[in-house]
Coordinates of C-alpha atoms and ligand atoms in Angstrom, one line a residue:
Chain P
M1394 CA 11.6 6.7 -31.0
K1395 CA 8.3 7.7 -32.7
V1396 CA 5.7 8.3 -30.5
E1397 CA 2.4 7.4 -31.8
F1398 CA -1.1 6.0 -30.2
S1399 CA -1.9 2.2 -31.1
E1400 CA -5.1 1.8 -33.5
A1401 CA -7.1 0.9 -30.4
A1402 CA -6.2 4.0 -28.1
K1403 CA -6.7 6.3 -31.4
K1404 CA -10.0 5.1 -31.3
E1405 CA -10.3 6.0 -27.2
F1406 CA -8.6 9.4 -27.9
D1407 CA -11.6 10.3 -30.2
E1408 CA -14.1 8.7 -28.0
I1409 CA -12.7 10.6 -25.1
V1410 CA -12.4 14.4 -26.9
K1411 CA -16.0 14.3 -27.7
R1412 CA -17.0 14.3 -24.0
Y1413 CA -15.7 17.7 -23.8
P1414 CA -17.0 20.9 -24.7
Q1415 CA -13.7 22.1 -25.3
K1416 CA -10.1 19.8 -26.1
R1417 CA -8.2 21.0 -23.5
A1418 CA -10.4 20.1 -20.8
A1419 CA -10.0 16.4 -22.0
L1420 CA -6.0 16.9 -21.1
L1421 CA -6.0 14.4 -17.6
T1422 CA -8.1 11.7 -19.4
V1423 CA -5.4 11.9 -22.4
L1424 CA -2.6 12.0 -20.3
H1425 CA -4.0 8.4 -18.3
L1426 CA -4.4 7.2 -21.7
A1427 CA -1.0 8.3 -22.8
Q1428 CA 0.6 6.6 -19.4
R1429 CA -1.5 3.4 -19.9
E1430 CA -0.1 3.2 -23.9
F1431 CA 3.3 4.2 -23.0
G1432 CA 4.2 3.3 -19.3
W1433 CA 5.2 7.2 -18.1
L1434 CA 5.1 10.4 -19.7
S1435 CA 8.6 11.4 -21.6
R1436 CA 9.2 14.5 -23.1
D1437 CA 8.1 13.1 -26.4
V1438 CA 4.8 11.7 -25.2
M1439 CA 3.9 15.2 -23.7
E1440 CA 4.8 16.6 -27.3
Y1441 CA 2.7 14.1 -29.2
V1442 CA -0.3 14.7 -26.6
G1443 CA 0.0 18.4 -26.8
Q1444 CA 0.1 18.0 -30.3
L1445 CA -2.9 16.1 -30.5
L1446 CA -4.8 18.7 -28.3
D1447 CA -3.2 21.9 -29.7
I1448 CA -1.7 22.6 -26.5
P1449 CA 1.6 23.6 -26.3
V1450 CA 4.2 21.2 -24.6
G1451 CA 5.0 23.7 -21.6
E1452 CA 1.5 23.6 -20.8
V1453 CA 1.4 20.1 -21.0
Y1454 CA 4.1 19.5 -18.8
D1455 CA 2.9 22.1 -16.6
T1456 CA -0.2 20.6 -15.9
A1457 CA 1.2 16.8 -15.8
S1458 CA 3.8 17.9 -13.3
F1459 CA 1.3 19.1 -10.8
Y1460 CA 0.2 15.5 -10.2
T1461 CA 1.5 12.8 -8.4
M1462 CA -0.3 10.1 -10.5
F1463 CA 1.7 11.2 -13.9
Y1464 CA 5.1 9.6 -13.9
K1465 CA 8.0 11.6 -15.3
K1466 CA 10.2 9.3 -15.0
P1467 CA 9.8 4.9 -15.8
V1468 CA 8.1 2.8 -12.6
G1469 CA 8.6 -0.4 -12.0
K1470 CA 6.0 -3.2 -13.7
Y1471 CA 4.4 -3.3 -10.3
H1472 CA 4.4 0.1 -8.5
I1473 CA 3.9 -0.4 -4.9
Q1474 CA 2.2 2.8 -3.2
V1475 CA 2.4 2.6 0.6
C1476 CA -0.2 5.4 2.0
H1477 CA 1.7 6.9 5.3
T1478 CA -0.9 9.1 6.3
L1479 CA -2.3 9.0 9.8
S1480 CA -4.7 6.5 10.1
C1481 CA -2.9 4.0 8.2
A1482 CA 0.3 5.2 10.4
L1483 CA -1.8 4.6 13.3
R1484 CA -2.4 0.6 12.0
G1485 CA 1.4 0.1 11.3
A1486 CA 1.9 1.5 7.9
R1487 CA 5.9 2.1 8.7
N1488 CA 6.2 -1.6 9.4
I1489 CA 4.6 -2.4 6.0
Y1490 CA 6.7 0.1 4.2
E1491 CA 9.9 -1.1 6.0
H1492 CA 9.3 -4.4 5.3
L1493 CA 9.1 -3.3 1.6
E1494 CA 12.3 -1.1 1.3
Q1495 CA 14.0 -4.4 3.2
K1496 CA 12.7 -7.0 0.7
L1497 CA 13.1 -4.8 -2.6
G1498 CA 16.2 -3.4 -1.4
I1499 CA 15.0 0.2 -2.9
K1500 CA 13.9 3.4 -1.3
D1501 CA 11.3 5.9 -1.6
G1502 CA 10.9 6.6 -5.1
E1503 CA 13.2 4.2 -6.4
V1504 CA 12.6 0.8 -9.0
T1505 CA 14.3 -2.4 -8.5
P1506 CA 17.2 -2.7 -11.2
D1507 CA 15.5 -5.8 -13.0
G1508 CA 12.6 -3.0 -13.5
K1509 CA 10.0 -5.4 -11.8
F1510 CA 9.2 -3.2 -8.4
S1511 CA 8.7 0.7 -7.7
L1512 CA 8.0 1.6 -4.4
I1513 CA 6.8 4.9 -3.0
K1514 CA 5.2 6.5 -0.2
V1515 CA 1.7 8.4 -0.7
E1516 CA -0.9 10.1 0.9
C1517 CA -4.3 8.7 2.4
L1518 CA -5.8 6.6 -0.1
G1519 CA -9.2 7.1 0.9
S1520 CA -9.4 3.5 2.6
C1521 CA -8.4 4.4 6.1
G1522 CA -11.0 2.1 7.5
T1523 CA -9.1 -0.9 6.1
A1524 CA -5.8 0.3 7.0
P1525 CA -2.9 -0.1 6.3
V1526 CA -3.6 0.0 2.8
V1527 CA -1.2 -0.5 -0.2
Q1528 CA -1.8 0.2 -3.9
I1529 CA -0.1 -1.6 -6.3
N1530 CA -0.6 -0.3 -10.0
D1531 CA -4.8 -0.2 -10.3
D1532 CA -5.6 -2.4 -7.1
Y1533 CA -5.8 -1.7 -3.4
Y1534 CA -4.8 -3.8 -1.0
E1535 CA -6.4 -3.3 2.2
G1536 CA -5.6 -4.3 6.0
L1537 CA -2.5 -5.8 5.4
T1538 CA -0.1 -8.0 7.3
I1539 CA 3.6 -8.5 6.6
E1540 CA 2.2 -12.2 6.0
K1541 CA -0.3 -10.9 3.4
L1542 CA 1.9 -8.6 1.6
D1543 CA 4.8 -11.5 1.0
D1544 CA 1.8 -13.6 0.0
I1545 CA 1.1 -10.8 -2.9
L1546 CA 4.4 -10.0 -3.5
N1547 CA 5.5 -13.9 -4.1
H1548 CA 2.0 -13.8 -6.3
L1549 CA 3.4 -10.8 -8.9
D1550 CA 7.0 -12.2 -8.8
K1551 CA 5.4 -15.5 -10.2
N1552 CA 3.1 -13.7 -12.4
S1553 CA 5.8 -11.4 -14.1
E1554 CA 8.4 -14.3 -14.9
Chain I
M79 CA -36.4 2.7 13.9
F80 CA -33.8 4.4 12.0
E81 CA -34.0 3.0 8.6
K82 CA -30.4 3.0 6.8
V83 CA -31.4 4.2 2.9
L84 CA -27.9 5.0 1.4
T85 CA -26.3 1.4 2.3
Q86 CA -29.6 -0.6 2.7
H87 CA -28.4 -2.8 -0.3
I88 CA -24.5 -2.1 -0.3
Q89 CA -23.8 -5.9 0.7
I90 CA -25.5 -7.3 -2.3
P91 CA -23.4 -7.8 -5.1
E92 CA -26.1 -7.2 -7.7
S93 CA -26.9 -3.9 -5.7
R94 CA -24.6 -2.3 -8.4
D95 CA -27.1 -3.5 -11.5
I96 CA -29.5 -1.2 -12.7
D97 CA -32.3 -3.9 -12.5
Y98 CA -31.6 -4.4 -9.0
Y99 CA -31.6 -0.8 -8.4
M100 CA -35.0 -0.2 -10.4
K101 CA -36.6 -3.2 -8.9
H102 CA -35.9 -1.7 -5.5
G103 CA -37.6 2.1 -6.4
G104 CA -34.2 3.4 -8.3
Y105 CA -34.8 6.2 -10.8
Q106 CA -38.6 6.5 -9.8
A107 CA -37.6 10.0 -7.9
F108 CA -35.9 11.1 -11.3
R109 CA -38.9 9.6 -13.3
K110 CA -41.2 11.8 -10.9
V111 CA -39.1 15.3 -11.6
L112 CA -39.3 14.8 -14.8
K113 CA -43.1 14.1 -15.2
E114 CA -44.3 16.7 -12.9
M115 CA -41.8 18.9 -11.5
D116 CA -40.1 22.1 -12.7
P117 CA -36.9 22.6 -12.2
D118 CA -37.1 25.2 -9.4
Q119 CA -39.9 22.8 -7.7
V120 CA -36.9 20.7 -7.0
I121 CA -34.9 23.4 -5.5
E122 CA -37.7 24.3 -3.6
V123 CA -38.2 20.8 -1.8
V124 CA -34.6 20.2 -1.2
K125 CA -34.1 23.8 0.5
E126 CA -37.2 22.6 2.6
S127 CA -35.4 19.6 3.5
N128 CA -32.5 21.5 5.1
L129 CA -29.6 19.1 3.2
R130 CA -26.6 20.6 3.9
G131 CA -23.5 19.3 1.9
R132 CA -21.6 16.4 3.2
G133 CA -18.3 17.7 1.6
G134 CA -17.0 19.4 4.4
A135 CA -18.5 22.4 4.7
G136 CA -22.0 21.9 5.1
F137 CA -23.5 24.8 3.1
P138 CA -27.3 24.4 2.4
T139 CA -27.5 22.4 -0.8
G140 CA -31.0 23.9 -2.0
V141 CA -29.9 27.4 -1.3
K142 CA -26.5 26.7 -3.8
W143 CA -28.7 24.9 -6.3
G144 CA -30.5 28.7 -6.0
F145 CA -27.7 30.9 -6.9
V146 CA -27.6 29.3 -10.3
P147 CA -28.9 31.9 -13.0
K148 CA -32.4 31.1 -14.3
N149 CA -32.8 33.2 -17.7
D150 CA -29.3 33.4 -18.8
D151 CA -28.2 31.8 -21.9
K152 CA -25.0 29.9 -20.8
P153 CA -24.6 25.9 -20.5
H154 CA -24.9 24.8 -16.8
Y155 CA -22.7 22.0 -15.4
L156 CA -23.1 19.8 -12.3
L157 CA -20.2 18.7 -11.1
V158 CA -19.5 15.5 -8.7
N159 CA -17.2 15.7 -6.2
A160 CA -15.8 12.3 -5.8
D161 CA -12.1 13.5 -5.0
E162 CA -12.5 11.5 -1.4
S163 CA -8.9 12.5 0.0
E164 CA -9.5 14.2 3.3
P165 CA -7.3 11.7 5.7
G166 CA -9.8 9.8 7.3
T167 CA -12.7 9.8 4.9
F168 CA -13.7 6.9 3.0
K169 CA -17.5 6.9 2.4
D170 CA -18.3 8.2 -0.8
R171 CA -15.7 5.3 -2.2
L172 CA -18.4 2.8 -0.5
L173 CA -21.4 4.9 -2.3
M174 CA -19.9 4.7 -5.4
D175 CA -18.9 0.9 -5.1
G176 CA -21.6 -0.1 -3.6
N177 CA -24.6 1.5 -4.9
P178 CA -23.3 3.6 -7.9
H179 CA -26.9 4.3 -9.5
L180 CA -28.0 6.1 -6.4
V181 CA -25.2 8.3 -7.0
I182 CA -26.0 9.0 -10.4
E183 CA -29.6 9.2 -10.1
G184 CA -29.0 12.2 -7.6
A185 CA -26.7 13.5 -10.2
M186 CA -29.4 13.6 -12.8
I187 CA -31.8 15.2 -10.2
A188 CA -29.0 17.6 -9.5
S189 CA -28.5 18.3 -13.0
Y190 CA -32.3 18.8 -14.0
A191 CA -32.8 21.1 -11.0
I192 CA -30.0 23.7 -12.1
R193 CA -30.9 23.2 -15.8
A194 CA -27.6 21.3 -16.7
N195 CA -27.5 19.5 -19.7
L196 CA -24.0 18.1 -18.7
S197 CA -22.3 16.3 -16.1
Y198 CA -19.3 14.9 -14.7
I199 CA -18.2 13.2 -11.7
Y200 CA -14.7 13.7 -10.9
I201 CA -13.0 11.0 -9.1
R202 CA -9.8 10.5 -7.7
G203 CA -7.6 8.8 -10.0
E204 CA -6.9 6.2 -7.4
F205 CA -10.2 4.8 -7.4
V206 CA -9.9 3.0 -10.4
K207 CA -12.3 0.3 -9.8
E208 CA -15.0 3.0 -8.4
A209 CA -14.7 4.6 -12.0
R210 CA -15.0 1.8 -13.9
I211 CA -17.9 0.7 -11.8
L212 CA -19.7 4.2 -12.5
E213 CA -18.5 4.0 -16.0
A214 CA -20.4 0.8 -16.4
A215 CA -23.7 2.2 -14.2
I216 CA -23.7 5.1 -16.5
Q217 CA -23.7 2.9 -19.4
Q218 CA -26.5 1.0 -18.2
A219 CA -28.4 4.5 -17.6
Y220 CA -27.7 5.1 -21.5
D221 CA -29.3 1.9 -22.3
K222 CA -32.2 2.3 -20.3
G223 CA -33.3 5.8 -22.0
L224 CA -32.3 7.5 -18.8
L225 CA -29.3 9.4 -20.1
G226 CA -29.0 11.0 -23.6
K227 CA -31.4 13.2 -25.5
N228 CA -35.2 13.8 -24.8
I229 CA -35.2 11.4 -21.3
L230 CA -38.6 9.2 -21.3
G231 CA -40.1 11.7 -23.8
S232 CA -39.5 14.8 -21.4
G233 CA -37.6 17.0 -23.6
Y234 CA -34.9 17.2 -21.3
D235 CA -31.1 16.1 -22.2
L236 CA -28.5 15.0 -20.1
D237 CA -25.2 13.3 -20.8
M238 CA -22.8 12.2 -17.8
Y239 CA -19.0 11.3 -17.9
V240 CA -16.8 9.9 -15.5
H241 CA -13.6 12.0 -15.4
R242 CA -10.7 10.7 -13.5
G243 CA -8.1 13.0 -11.3
A244 CA -4.6 12.4 -10.8
G245 CA -3.6 12.6 -7.6
A246 CA -3.7 15.9 -5.9
Y247 CA -5.7 16.4 -2.8
I248 CA -6.2 20.2 -3.4
C249 CA -9.0 18.9 -6.5
G250 CA -11.2 18.4 -3.9
E251 CA -11.8 21.6 -3.0
E252 CA -14.3 23.0 -5.4
T253 CA -12.7 25.5 -7.5
G254 CA -9.6 23.6 -8.1
L255 CA -11.8 20.7 -9.0
I256 CA -13.1 22.9 -12.0
E257 CA -9.4 24.3 -12.5
S258 CA -8.2 20.4 -12.9
L259 CA -11.2 19.5 -15.1
E260 CA -10.1 22.2 -17.3
G261 CA -7.1 20.3 -18.1
K262 CA -4.9 22.5 -15.7
R263 CA -3.1 22.4 -12.4
G264 CA -5.4 22.3 -9.4
W265 CA -4.9 25.6 -8.4
P266 CA -8.1 26.9 -6.5
R267 CA -9.3 30.0 -7.7
I268 CA -10.6 33.7 -5.8
K269 CA -14.2 33.6 -4.9
P270 CA -16.2 35.9 -6.0
P271 CA -17.2 34.7 -8.9
F272 CA -18.8 31.6 -7.0
P273 CA -18.8 28.7 -9.1
A274 CA -22.7 28.7 -9.5
I275 CA -22.1 32.0 -11.8
E276 CA -19.1 31.2 -13.4
G277 CA -17.4 27.7 -12.9
F278 CA -16.5 25.1 -15.4
L279 CA -15.4 27.3 -18.9
Q280 CA -17.1 30.5 -17.1
S281 CA -20.5 28.9 -17.1
P282 CA -22.4 28.4 -13.8
T283 CA -21.5 25.3 -12.2
I284 CA -22.4 23.6 -9.3
V285 CA -20.2 21.0 -7.1
N286 CA -21.8 18.5 -5.3
N287 CA -20.4 15.7 -3.0
V288 CA -21.3 12.5 -3.7
E289 CA -23.0 12.1 -0.6
T290 CA -24.8 15.0 -0.7
L291 CA -26.2 13.9 -4.2
A292 CA -26.8 10.7 -3.1
C293 CA -29.6 12.1 -0.4
V294 CA -31.2 13.8 -3.2
P295 CA -33.5 10.8 -4.7
F296 CA -35.0 10.0 -1.2
I297 CA -35.7 13.5 -0.5
V298 CA -37.7 13.9 -3.8
E299 CA -39.7 10.6 -3.1
R300 CA -40.4 10.9 0.5
G301 CA -40.7 14.8 0.9
A302 CA -38.9 17.1 2.8
R303 CA -40.4 16.7 6.0
W304 CA -39.5 13.0 5.9
F305 CA -35.7 14.0 6.0
K306 CA -36.3 16.7 8.6
S307 CA -37.5 13.8 11.0
I308 CA -33.7 12.4 11.1
G309 CA -31.6 14.1 13.2
P310 CA -31.3 17.8 14.2
E311 CA -33.8 19.6 12.2
S312 CA -31.3 22.4 11.2
S313 CA -28.9 19.6 9.5
P314 CA -31.1 16.6 9.4
G315 CA -30.4 13.4 7.4
P316 CA -29.2 9.9 7.0
K317 CA -25.5 10.4 7.5
L318 CA -22.3 8.2 6.7
Y319 CA -19.6 8.4 9.7
C320 CA -16.0 7.5 9.1
L321 CA -14.4 5.3 12.0
S322 CA -10.8 4.5 11.6
G323 CA -7.4 4.6 13.8
H324 CA -7.5 3.0 17.0
I325 CA -10.7 1.4 16.9
N326 CA -12.1 -2.1 17.1
K327 CA -14.7 -2.0 14.4
P328 CA -13.1 0.8 11.9
G329 CA -15.3 1.2 9.0
V330 CA -18.7 3.0 7.5
Y331 CA -21.7 3.9 9.5
E332 CA -25.0 5.1 8.5
L333 CA -26.7 6.9 11.5
P334 CA -29.3 9.7 11.9
M335 CA -27.4 12.8 11.9
G336 CA -26.4 13.9 15.2
T337 CA -25.4 10.4 16.3
N338 CA -23.5 11.0 19.7
L339 CA -19.9 10.5 19.4
K340 CA -19.2 8.3 22.2
E341 CA -21.6 6.3 21.0
L342 CA -20.4 6.2 17.4
I343 CA -16.6 5.2 19.5
Y344 CA -17.8 3.0 22.3
E345 CA -21.1 1.3 20.8
Y346 CA -20.8 1.1 17.2
G347 CA -16.8 1.1 16.6
G348 CA -16.6 -1.3 19.2
G349 CA -14.3 0.8 21.7
I350 CA -10.9 1.3 21.7
L351 CA -8.4 -1.1 20.1
D352 CA -6.4 -3.4 22.6
G353 CA -8.5 -2.1 25.6
K354 CA -6.3 0.7 25.8
A355 CA -7.3 4.1 27.1
L356 CA -8.6 7.0 24.5
K357 CA -6.5 10.1 24.0
A358 CA -7.9 12.0 21.1
V359 CA -10.4 12.3 18.3
I360 CA -10.1 13.8 15.2
P361 CA -14.2 14.0 14.3
G362 CA -14.5 15.3 11.0
G363 CA -11.2 14.6 8.7
S364 CA -8.0 15.8 9.1
S365 CA -8.3 19.3 9.1
V366 CA -10.9 19.9 11.9
P367 CA -9.7 20.6 15.3
V368 CA -9.0 17.4 17.6
L369 CA -11.0 16.5 20.6
R370 CA -10.0 15.4 23.9
P371 CA -11.5 12.3 26.0
D372 CA -14.0 14.6 28.4
E373 CA -14.9 16.2 24.9
I374 CA -16.7 13.7 23.1
D375 CA -20.1 13.4 24.8
V376 CA -21.5 15.5 21.7
A377 CA -23.8 15.2 18.9
M378 CA -22.4 14.9 15.4
D379 CA -24.0 17.2 13.2
F380 CA -22.9 20.7 11.8
D381 CA -24.0 23.1 14.7
S382 CA -23.4 21.1 17.7
L383 CA -19.8 20.0 16.7
A384 CA -19.1 24.0 15.8
K385 CA -20.3 24.8 19.6
I386 CA -17.6 23.1 21.0
G387 CA -15.0 24.6 18.4
T388 CA -14.4 21.9 15.8
M389 CA -16.4 20.8 13.1
L390 CA -18.3 17.7 11.8
G391 CA -16.2 18.3 8.0
S392 CA -16.6 14.9 6.0
A393 CA -17.5 13.1 9.3
G394 CA -14.1 11.3 9.1
T395 CA -13.6 10.1 13.1
I396 CA -9.7 9.4 13.3
V397 CA -9.3 7.8 17.1
M398 CA -5.9 8.0 19.0
H399 CA -5.4 5.8 22.2
E400 CA -3.4 6.5 24.7
D401 CA 0.3 5.1 23.4
T402 CA 0.0 7.9 20.5
C403 CA 2.4 10.7 20.7
M404 CA 0.5 13.6 19.6
V405 CA 3.7 15.6 18.5
D406 CA 4.3 12.7 15.6
A407 CA 0.5 12.4 14.8
L408 CA 0.6 16.2 14.4
L409 CA 3.9 15.7 12.3
N410 CA 1.9 13.4 10.3
L411 CA -0.6 15.4 9.4
I412 CA 1.5 18.6 8.6
H413 CA 3.7 16.5 6.3
F414 CA 0.3 15.7 4.6
Y415 CA -0.7 19.3 4.0
R416 CA 3.0 20.3 3.0
H417 CA 3.1 17.9 0.5
E418 CA -0.5 18.9 -0.9
S419 CA -0.3 22.8 -0.8
C420 CA -1.0 23.5 -4.2
G421 CA 2.1 26.1 -3.8
Q422 CA -0.1 29.0 -5.2
C423 CA 0.2 31.1 -1.8
T424 CA 3.2 32.1 -0.1
P425 CA 1.6 31.9 3.6
C426 CA 0.3 28.0 3.2
R427 CA 3.4 27.0 0.8
E428 CA 5.9 28.4 3.2
G429 CA 4.0 28.1 6.6
T430 CA 3.6 24.4 5.6
N431 CA 6.9 23.6 5.2
W432 CA 8.4 25.5 8.0
A433 CA 5.7 24.1 10.3
E434 CA 6.9 20.6 9.3
R435 CA 10.6 21.2 9.9
I436 CA 9.8 22.5 13.1
L437 CA 7.7 19.7 14.1
K438 CA 10.4 17.4 13.3
K439 CA 12.5 19.3 16.0
I440 CA 10.3 18.8 18.5
E441 CA 9.4 15.3 17.8
H442 CA 13.2 14.4 17.6
G443 CA 14.0 16.4 21.2
Q444 CA 16.1 19.0 19.6
A445 CA 13.7 22.0 20.0
S446 CA 13.4 24.9 22.7
E447 CA 10.5 26.2 24.1
K448 CA 10.9 28.9 21.8
D449 CA 10.0 27.0 18.9
V450 CA 6.5 25.7 20.0
D451 CA 5.8 29.2 20.1
L452 CA 7.3 29.4 17.0
L453 CA 5.2 26.7 15.6
E454 CA 1.8 28.8 16.9
E455 CA 2.9 31.8 15.3
V456 CA 3.4 30.2 12.3
A457 CA -0.1 28.4 12.5
N458 CA -1.6 32.2 12.9
H459 CA 0.1 33.5 10.1
I460 CA -1.5 30.7 7.5
N461 CA -5.2 30.9 9.0
F462 CA -7.4 33.4 7.0
R463 CA -4.3 34.3 4.7
T464 CA -4.9 31.9 1.7
I465 CA -7.3 31.7 -1.7
C466 CA -8.6 28.6 -0.5
P467 CA -9.1 27.0 3.1
L468 CA -6.1 24.3 2.7
G469 CA -3.9 26.7 4.4
D470 CA -7.0 26.9 7.2
A471 CA -7.1 23.1 7.2
A472 CA -3.3 22.9 8.1
A473 CA -3.3 25.6 10.7
M474 CA -6.5 24.1 12.9
P475 CA -4.6 20.8 13.9
I476 CA -1.7 22.8 15.0
Q477 CA -3.7 25.1 16.7
S478 CA -5.8 22.6 18.4
F479 CA -3.0 20.4 19.3
L480 CA -1.2 22.8 20.6
K481 CA -4.0 23.8 22.6
K482 CA -5.1 20.8 24.0
F483 CA -1.7 18.7 24.3
R484 CA 0.7 21.2 25.2
D485 CA 2.3 19.5 27.9
E486 CA 3.3 16.6 25.2
F487 CA 5.1 19.5 23.2
N488 CA 6.9 20.5 26.3
A489 CA 7.8 17.3 27.2
H490 CA 9.5 16.8 24.3
V491 CA 11.9 19.7 24.8
A492 CA 12.5 19.4 28.3
Q493 CA 13.4 15.4 27.8
H494 CA 15.0 16.2 24.5
K495 CA 13.5 13.3 23.0
C496 CA 9.9 11.8 22.5
P497 CA 8.7 10.5 25.7
L498 CA 6.8 7.5 23.7
N499 CA 9.6 6.8 21.4
S500 CA 6.7 7.2 18.7
R501 CA 7.2 6.1 15.3
L502 CA 4.3 6.7 13.1
Ligands
FMN1643 C1 -8.6 21.1 0.9 C2 -10.1 21.2 0.1 C3 -9.9 19.5 0.0 C4 -11.7 19.2 -0.2 N1 -11.8 18.2 -0.4 C5 -13.1 17.9 -0.7 C6 -13.4 16.6 -1.2 O1 -12.7 15.5 -1.3 N2 -14.7 15.7 -1.7 C7 -15.7 17.1 -1.6 O2 -16.7 16.5 -1.7 N3 -15.3 18.0 -1.2 C8 -14.2 18.4 -0.6 N4 -13.8 19.9 -0.5 C9 -15.0 20.6 -0.4 C10 -15.5 21.3 -1.4 O3 -14.7 22.4 -1.5 C11 -17.1 21.9 -1.9 O4 -17.4 22.4 -0.5 C12 -18.0 20.5 -1.7 O5 -17.7 20.0 -2.9 C13 -19.1 21.0 -1.9 O6 -20.2 19.7 -2.4 P1 -21.0 19.9 -1.1 O7 -21.9 21.5 -0.8 O8 -22.3 18.5 -1.4 O9 -20.3 19.5 0.2 C14 -12.6 20.1 0.0 C15 -12.1 21.6 0.0 C16 -11.1 21.8 0.4 C17 -10.9 23.2 1.3
FES1644 S1 -4.7 7.2 5.7 FE1 -4.1 5.3 4.3 S2 -5.9 5.2 3.3 FE2 -6.4 7.0 4.8

């Protein structure tokens, strides 16, 4: 498969590069863009990003692999990230996580067979005052209960039909 | 009466809008600086205010700015540390979400003071909404001529951008942040050279926390004396305290620096969840030594907490009640540090790994007394042996939990199980 940015993304790329005194410094921002475009960072995508920024693919990989938000394999349409660090754990994060495991039938790091949902435990999301917290794609869901969570999941499930 | 300044308008949705902000005195301090002060005068007033960094270390902000060379020909950079990832900390998010222009104005003044023409707000990647809010606010500032070339006819140029991280606690450490901004792994650098001399792209760079910078416009507007009149003179100012865990009213509280911890928990926080008894408090984010209930009658400022062997850190106060297993709580934290260790230094990478394994053994009732001693030894071997303080941040909870709650560790060993059947 040939990897190439859409016209809109190409424009955005040009804007991004202008923000930095050196091309290399744009790498994280461009990787975010690439992930938005392609869903995850395959080797081909990393190679493409490397070409755009004149960075060897090995170095792109070295950087990308360091960061948990850059996916080295496909994730679900809804990527569910459950905070399990102390403040959330004290307020029932385990129940939230186990409920999700059971409901989706997948474990930490897995994707549902239909590709709709993926589940992962993550470290403190910086929202400990509204624990327990889950992030789904870009959005935070705070002060969760099992009921609230079920509502959210049903809503997302409908949306994806 | 203490007047909230950082969060005064935060409940009002329009507070994110530049017109609202300006109607309430916003960007006056930046105008004043451009018109009436030279950069060194700005540094002077911040020095005089005794403002100390809110990111964790409490370093005097004006002193740090003063380290930046005055007559070099390199570009200078101001980096806003919006990585906020220390467990228990969620104050910068509130400021960026509800008062973005205050953060931006603080960054503008700091940039001017250190003679920087380029500034980045390095925000943790998960904060997508906050990044968008900041980007919109920056655009508004450009539209009003407060950013860009020859700002308000002063001859001063400044560009500002939001830069998103991508999930790595270590990028909150200032040199890890700089490496990450350069498009690399967030591996901390050996200091010296300090960033003020050699930072982003080998040029003089200042990294400041969001909340630190949010204090700056008020210092410029109202003066150093006003700032010093709030809380203890050696570490004064308004302060955002984060309360989480087993507390009735978790949240961010803006109070005078030096607010009593007991008061914070029982008056502002509404006391312990379900009317239970308090067991432990981590006052300053997960890295700092834990306190027992008999130690919480203490002022929450840098010096007072240091005196009793802990730290203000990022003011992320985590409260735990009587049903909490301290072994399991520590295991949770050490799992975090093991996961977030950048892997560069062996004592931290291997030490956190080893400590987590021992803690699992203890928690599951499979450990002997020797393992508890070994855990302590492992922690002692991490401390002070790493490039950055993440190693210490992992060692301090281990050492303090062991010191203050040793009998719980011993009980796990003696009973071959977790006496509380904890499942955090
Ligand atoms: C492991 C580690 C993580 C850190 N994370 C943050 C952070 O998320 N936000 C922050 O402002 N400072 C963080 N710091 C502190 C920074 O290194 C630095 O001291 C701070 O940004 C300086 O700003 P200040 O002087 O305004 O506090 C961290 C330090 C360490 C060692
Ligand atoms: S511990 Fe879950 S958001 Fe901080």
